[in-house]
Every structure is written in C-alpha cells, then in structure tokens.
PDB file of C-alpha atoms in Angstrom:
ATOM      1  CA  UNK A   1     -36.895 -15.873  21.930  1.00 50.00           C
ATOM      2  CA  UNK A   2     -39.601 -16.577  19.806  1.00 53.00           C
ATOM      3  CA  UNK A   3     -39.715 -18.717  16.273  1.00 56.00           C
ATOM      4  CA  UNK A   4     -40.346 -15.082  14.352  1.00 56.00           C
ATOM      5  CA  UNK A   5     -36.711 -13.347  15.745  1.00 53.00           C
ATOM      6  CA  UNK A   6     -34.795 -16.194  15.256  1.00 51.00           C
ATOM      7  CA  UNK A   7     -35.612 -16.392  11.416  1.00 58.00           C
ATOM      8  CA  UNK A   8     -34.098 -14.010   8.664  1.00 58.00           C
ATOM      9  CA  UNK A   9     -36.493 -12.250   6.903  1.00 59.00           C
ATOM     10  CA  UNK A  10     -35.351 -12.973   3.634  1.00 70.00           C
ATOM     11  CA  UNK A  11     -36.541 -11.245   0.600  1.00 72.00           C
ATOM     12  CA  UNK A  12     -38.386 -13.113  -2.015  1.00 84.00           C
ATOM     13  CA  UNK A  13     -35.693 -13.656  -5.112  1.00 87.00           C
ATOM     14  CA  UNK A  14     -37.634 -11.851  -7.614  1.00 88.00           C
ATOM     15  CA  UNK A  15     -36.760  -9.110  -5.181  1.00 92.00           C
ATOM     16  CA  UNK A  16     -33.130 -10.310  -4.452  1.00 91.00           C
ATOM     17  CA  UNK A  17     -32.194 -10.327  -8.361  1.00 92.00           C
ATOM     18  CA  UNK A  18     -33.362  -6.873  -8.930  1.00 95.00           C
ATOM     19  CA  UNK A  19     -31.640  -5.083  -6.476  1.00 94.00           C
ATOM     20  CA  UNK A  20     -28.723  -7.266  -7.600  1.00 94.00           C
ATOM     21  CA  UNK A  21     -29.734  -5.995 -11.155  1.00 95.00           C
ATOM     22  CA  UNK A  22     -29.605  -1.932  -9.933  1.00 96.00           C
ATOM     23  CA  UNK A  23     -26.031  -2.578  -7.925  1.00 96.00           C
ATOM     24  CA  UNK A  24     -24.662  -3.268 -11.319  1.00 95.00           C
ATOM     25  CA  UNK A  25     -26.448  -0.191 -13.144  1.00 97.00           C
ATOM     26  CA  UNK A  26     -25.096   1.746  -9.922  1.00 97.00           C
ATOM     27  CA  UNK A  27     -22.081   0.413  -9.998  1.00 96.00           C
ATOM     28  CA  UNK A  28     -21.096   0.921 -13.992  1.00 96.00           C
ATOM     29  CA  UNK A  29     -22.947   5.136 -13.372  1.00 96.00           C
ATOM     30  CA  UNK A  30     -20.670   5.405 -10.707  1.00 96.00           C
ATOM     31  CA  UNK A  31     -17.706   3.917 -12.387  1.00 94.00           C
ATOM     32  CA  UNK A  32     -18.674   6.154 -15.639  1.00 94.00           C
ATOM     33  CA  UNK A  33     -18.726   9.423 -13.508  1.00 94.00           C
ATOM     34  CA  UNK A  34     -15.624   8.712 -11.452  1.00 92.00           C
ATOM     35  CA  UNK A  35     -13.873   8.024 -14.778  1.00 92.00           C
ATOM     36  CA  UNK A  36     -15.086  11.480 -16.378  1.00 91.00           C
ATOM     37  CA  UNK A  37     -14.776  13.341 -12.943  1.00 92.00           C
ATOM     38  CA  UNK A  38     -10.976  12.470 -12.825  1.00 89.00           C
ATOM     39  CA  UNK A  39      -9.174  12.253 -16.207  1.00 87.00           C
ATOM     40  CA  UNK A  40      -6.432  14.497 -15.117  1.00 86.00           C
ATOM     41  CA  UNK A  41      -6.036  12.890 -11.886  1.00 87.00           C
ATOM     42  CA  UNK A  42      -2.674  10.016 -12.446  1.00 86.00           C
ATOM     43  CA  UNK A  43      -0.163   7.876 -10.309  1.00 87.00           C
ATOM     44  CA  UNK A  44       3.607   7.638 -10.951  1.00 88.00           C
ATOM     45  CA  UNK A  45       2.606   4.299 -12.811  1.00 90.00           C
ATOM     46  CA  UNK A  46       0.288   5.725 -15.089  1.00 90.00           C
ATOM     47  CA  UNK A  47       2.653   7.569 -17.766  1.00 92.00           C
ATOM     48  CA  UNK A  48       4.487   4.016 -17.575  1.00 93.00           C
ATOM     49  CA  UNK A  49       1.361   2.426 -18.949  1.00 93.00           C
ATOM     50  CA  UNK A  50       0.249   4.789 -20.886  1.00 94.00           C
ATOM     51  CA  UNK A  51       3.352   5.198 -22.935  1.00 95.00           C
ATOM     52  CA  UNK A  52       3.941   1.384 -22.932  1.00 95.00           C
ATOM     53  CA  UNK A  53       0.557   1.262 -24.859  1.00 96.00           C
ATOM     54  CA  UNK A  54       1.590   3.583 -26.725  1.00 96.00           C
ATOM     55  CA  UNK A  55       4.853   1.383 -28.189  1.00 96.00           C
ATOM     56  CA  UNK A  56       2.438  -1.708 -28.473  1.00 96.00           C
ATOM     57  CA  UNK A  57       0.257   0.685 -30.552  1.00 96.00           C
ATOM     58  CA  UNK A  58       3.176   1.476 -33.131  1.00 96.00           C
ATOM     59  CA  UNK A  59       4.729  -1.944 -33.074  1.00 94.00           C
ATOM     60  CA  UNK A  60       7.987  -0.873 -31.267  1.00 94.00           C
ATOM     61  CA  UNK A  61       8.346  -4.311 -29.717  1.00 93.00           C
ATOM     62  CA  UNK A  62      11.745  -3.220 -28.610  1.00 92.00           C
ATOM     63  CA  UNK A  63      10.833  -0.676 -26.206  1.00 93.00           C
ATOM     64  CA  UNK A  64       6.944  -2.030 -25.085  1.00 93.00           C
ATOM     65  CA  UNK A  65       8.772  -5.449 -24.278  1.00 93.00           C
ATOM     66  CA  UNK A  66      10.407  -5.075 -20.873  1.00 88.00           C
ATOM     67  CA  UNK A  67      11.016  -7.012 -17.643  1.00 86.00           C
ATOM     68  CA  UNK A  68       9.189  -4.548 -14.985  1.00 88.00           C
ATOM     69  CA  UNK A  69       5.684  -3.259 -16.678  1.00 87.00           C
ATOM     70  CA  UNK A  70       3.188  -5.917 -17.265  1.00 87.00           C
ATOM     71  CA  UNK A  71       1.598  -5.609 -20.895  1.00 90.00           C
ATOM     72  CA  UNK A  72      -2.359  -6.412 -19.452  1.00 92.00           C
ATOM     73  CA  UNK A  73      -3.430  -2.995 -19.052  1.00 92.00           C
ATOM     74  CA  UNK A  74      -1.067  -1.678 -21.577  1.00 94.00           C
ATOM     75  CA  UNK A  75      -2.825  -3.850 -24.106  1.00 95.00           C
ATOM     76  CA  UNK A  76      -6.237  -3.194 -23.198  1.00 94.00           C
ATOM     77  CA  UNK A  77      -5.320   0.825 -24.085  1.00 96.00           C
ATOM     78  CA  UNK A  78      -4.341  -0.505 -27.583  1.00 97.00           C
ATOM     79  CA  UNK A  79      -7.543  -0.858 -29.245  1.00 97.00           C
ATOM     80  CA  UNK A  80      -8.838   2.945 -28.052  1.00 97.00           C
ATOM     81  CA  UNK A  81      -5.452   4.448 -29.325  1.00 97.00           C
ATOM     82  CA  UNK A  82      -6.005   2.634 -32.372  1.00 97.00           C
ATOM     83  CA  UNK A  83      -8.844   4.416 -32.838  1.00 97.00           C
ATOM     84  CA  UNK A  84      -7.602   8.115 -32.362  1.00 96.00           C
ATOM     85  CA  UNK A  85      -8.269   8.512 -28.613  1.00 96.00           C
ATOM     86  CA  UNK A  86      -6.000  10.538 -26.051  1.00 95.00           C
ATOM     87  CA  UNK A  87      -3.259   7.783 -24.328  1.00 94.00           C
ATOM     88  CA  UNK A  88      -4.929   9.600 -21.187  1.00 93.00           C
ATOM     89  CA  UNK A  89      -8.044   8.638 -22.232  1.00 94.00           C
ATOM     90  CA  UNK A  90      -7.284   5.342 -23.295  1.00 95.00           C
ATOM     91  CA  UNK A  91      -5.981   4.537 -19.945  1.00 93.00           C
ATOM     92  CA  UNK A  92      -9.173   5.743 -17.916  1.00 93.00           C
ATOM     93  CA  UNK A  93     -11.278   3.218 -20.399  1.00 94.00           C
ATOM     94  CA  UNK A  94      -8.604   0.653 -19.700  1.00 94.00           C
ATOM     95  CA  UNK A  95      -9.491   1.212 -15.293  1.00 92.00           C
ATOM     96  CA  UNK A  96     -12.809   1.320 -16.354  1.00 93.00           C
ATOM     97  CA  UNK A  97     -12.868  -2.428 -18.415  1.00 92.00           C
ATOM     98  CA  UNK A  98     -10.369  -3.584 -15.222  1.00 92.00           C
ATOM     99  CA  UNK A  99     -13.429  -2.438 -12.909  1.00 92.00           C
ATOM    100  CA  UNK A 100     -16.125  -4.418 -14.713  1.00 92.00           C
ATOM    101  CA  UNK A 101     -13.576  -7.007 -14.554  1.00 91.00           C
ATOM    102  CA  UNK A 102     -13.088  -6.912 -10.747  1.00 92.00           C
ATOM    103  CA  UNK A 103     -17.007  -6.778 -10.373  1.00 95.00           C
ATOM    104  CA  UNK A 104     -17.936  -9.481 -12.123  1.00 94.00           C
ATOM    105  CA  UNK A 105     -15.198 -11.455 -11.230  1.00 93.00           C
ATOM    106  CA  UNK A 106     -16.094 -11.000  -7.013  1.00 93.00           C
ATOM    107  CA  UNK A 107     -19.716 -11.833  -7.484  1.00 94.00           C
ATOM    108  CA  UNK A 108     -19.015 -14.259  -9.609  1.00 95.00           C
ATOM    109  CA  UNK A 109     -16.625 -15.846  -6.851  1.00 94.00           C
ATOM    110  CA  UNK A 110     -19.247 -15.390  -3.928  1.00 94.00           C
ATOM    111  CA  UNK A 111     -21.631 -17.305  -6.182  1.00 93.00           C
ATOM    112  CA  UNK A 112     -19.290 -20.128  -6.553  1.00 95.00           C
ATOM    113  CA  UNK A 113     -18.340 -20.650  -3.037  1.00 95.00           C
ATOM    114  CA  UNK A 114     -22.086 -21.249  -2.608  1.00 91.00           C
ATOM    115  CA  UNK A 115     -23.521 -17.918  -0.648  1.00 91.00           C
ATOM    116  CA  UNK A 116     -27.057 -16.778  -0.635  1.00 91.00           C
ATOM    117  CA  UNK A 117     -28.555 -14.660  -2.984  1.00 92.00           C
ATOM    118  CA  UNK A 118     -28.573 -11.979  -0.261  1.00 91.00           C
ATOM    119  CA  UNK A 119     -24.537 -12.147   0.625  1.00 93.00           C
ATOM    120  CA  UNK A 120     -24.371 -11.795  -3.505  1.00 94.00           C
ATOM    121  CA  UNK A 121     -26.509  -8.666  -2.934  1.00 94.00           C
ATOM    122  CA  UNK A 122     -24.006  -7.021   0.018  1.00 95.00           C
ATOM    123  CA  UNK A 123     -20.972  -7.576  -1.949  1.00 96.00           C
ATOM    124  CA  UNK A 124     -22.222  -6.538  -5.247  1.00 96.00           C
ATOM    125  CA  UNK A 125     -23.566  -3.072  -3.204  1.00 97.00           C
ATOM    126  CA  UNK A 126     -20.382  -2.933  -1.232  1.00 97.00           C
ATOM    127  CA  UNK A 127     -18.067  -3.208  -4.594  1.00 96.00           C
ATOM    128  CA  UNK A 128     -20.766  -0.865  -6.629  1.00 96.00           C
ATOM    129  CA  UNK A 129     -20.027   2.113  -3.901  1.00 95.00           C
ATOM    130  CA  UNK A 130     -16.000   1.199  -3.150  1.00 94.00           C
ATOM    131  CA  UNK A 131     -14.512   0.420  -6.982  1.00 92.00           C
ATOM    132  CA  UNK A 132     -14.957   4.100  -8.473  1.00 92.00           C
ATOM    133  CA  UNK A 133     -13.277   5.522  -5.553  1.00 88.00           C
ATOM    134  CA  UNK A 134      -9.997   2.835  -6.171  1.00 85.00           C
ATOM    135  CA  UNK A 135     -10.139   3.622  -9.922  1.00 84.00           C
ATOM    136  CA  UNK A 136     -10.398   7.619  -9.790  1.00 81.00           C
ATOM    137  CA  UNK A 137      -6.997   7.684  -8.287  1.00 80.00           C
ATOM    138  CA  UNK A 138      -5.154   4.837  -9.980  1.00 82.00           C
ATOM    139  CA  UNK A 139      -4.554   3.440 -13.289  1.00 85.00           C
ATOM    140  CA  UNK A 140      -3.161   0.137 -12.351  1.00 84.00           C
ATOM    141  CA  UNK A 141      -3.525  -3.571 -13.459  1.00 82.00           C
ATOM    142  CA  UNK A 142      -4.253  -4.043  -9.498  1.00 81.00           C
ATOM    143  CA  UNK A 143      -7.793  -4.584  -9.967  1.00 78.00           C
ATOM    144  CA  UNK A 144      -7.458  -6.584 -13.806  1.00 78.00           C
ATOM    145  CA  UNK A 145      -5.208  -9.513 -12.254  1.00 79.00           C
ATOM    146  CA  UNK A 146      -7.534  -9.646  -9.054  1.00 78.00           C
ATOM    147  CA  UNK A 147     -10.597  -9.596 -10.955  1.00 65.00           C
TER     148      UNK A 147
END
C-alpha cells in the first residue's frame, strides 16, 4: 500500500468550517419547513403541554403545577402565547427552540471530546437531515433535556 492510500485526504479547514457553516443553514430550513409542513400533525403528549402552557400563561399555578408533566417545554410556549399566538403554534416554536437546542448541544459535545473538524462535519450533516423528521411528529421535551 502506498504512503498516498494510507493518508486521509482531509479538507483544508477553511473548507471544513463552511460546510459546517451550510449544515446549520440546512439544518434550521429544514427544521423551519418541517415545522410549517406539520402544524396539525400531534402526539397524545402534546395537548398535555400545550394546555399546561397554557395554565403557566394565566398564572393558574394550581393546575400547571403537577407531579407527571415537566414545565421545560411548557415554559418555553409561554412567551409566544403571551404574545397572541395559537397554543398549537406555540408548541411547534417550542420543538423548534428544543431542536436548535439538541444541535448545538451534539456538536458542541463532539467538539469537546476532542474530534476532528471533519467528525464535527458528519454529525452536524447527520443531525441537519435526521432532527426535522423527530420534531414533525412529536412535541416532546425529548430532544430539550438531551440537548
């Protein structure tokens, strides 16, 4: 085997960073149009959520306080119903904030443990194409808390 097959080829990192760069513009389109493309589309859990934020919204402590629905995603719907939008709505935006979350989060994990630029590149490509699909058909604090 000769010295050429046994190395990598490695792209320089001016390279590396920008296709890092478009996963995350992919990644946020995507996330947008899976969002938009499934409003109507909810899990069991959803109404939960979405009517726990809507308690925390009002200040009915007695009902958004409970022992089996976390209040994470329920407070990140707060602020949009707040502001006049659809609980339905509200939740989507809430997936959508626990996506960028989750993103971030996993790149900024395979950065700590010390990978190469180019393992930062798979991941981030990998998560850019799989997160829309988990967040069309769930609204769930799954991917918040593992972010």
């Amino acid at each position: 085997m000769s010295q050429k097959t046994k190395q990598a080829v490695e792209l320089p990192e001016p390279k590396l960073r920008f296709w890092l760069r478009m996963a995350w513009v992919v990644a946020y389109a995507l996330m947008l149009v899976s969002m938009l493309n499934n409003l109507a589309r909810l899990n069991t859990d959803a109404i939960a959520y979405m009517r726990v934020a809507e308690y925390w919204s009002v200040g009915n402590l007695g009902f958004a306080v409970n022992g089996y629905w976390g209040p994470l995603l329920s407070w990140l719907m707060v602020p949009f119903l707040w502001l006049g939008v659809e609980p339905l709505l509200a939740g989507k935006l809430a997936m959508l904030i626990s996506c960028g979350v989750f993103f971030h989060g996993s790149l900024f994990l395979v950065r700590s443990v010390g990978l190469r630029l180019s393992d930062e590149l798979i991941v981030a490509w990998v998560l850019a194409l799989t997160i829309p699909g988990w967040m069309s058909n769930h609204v769930t604090p799954d991917l918040l808390v593992a972010g």
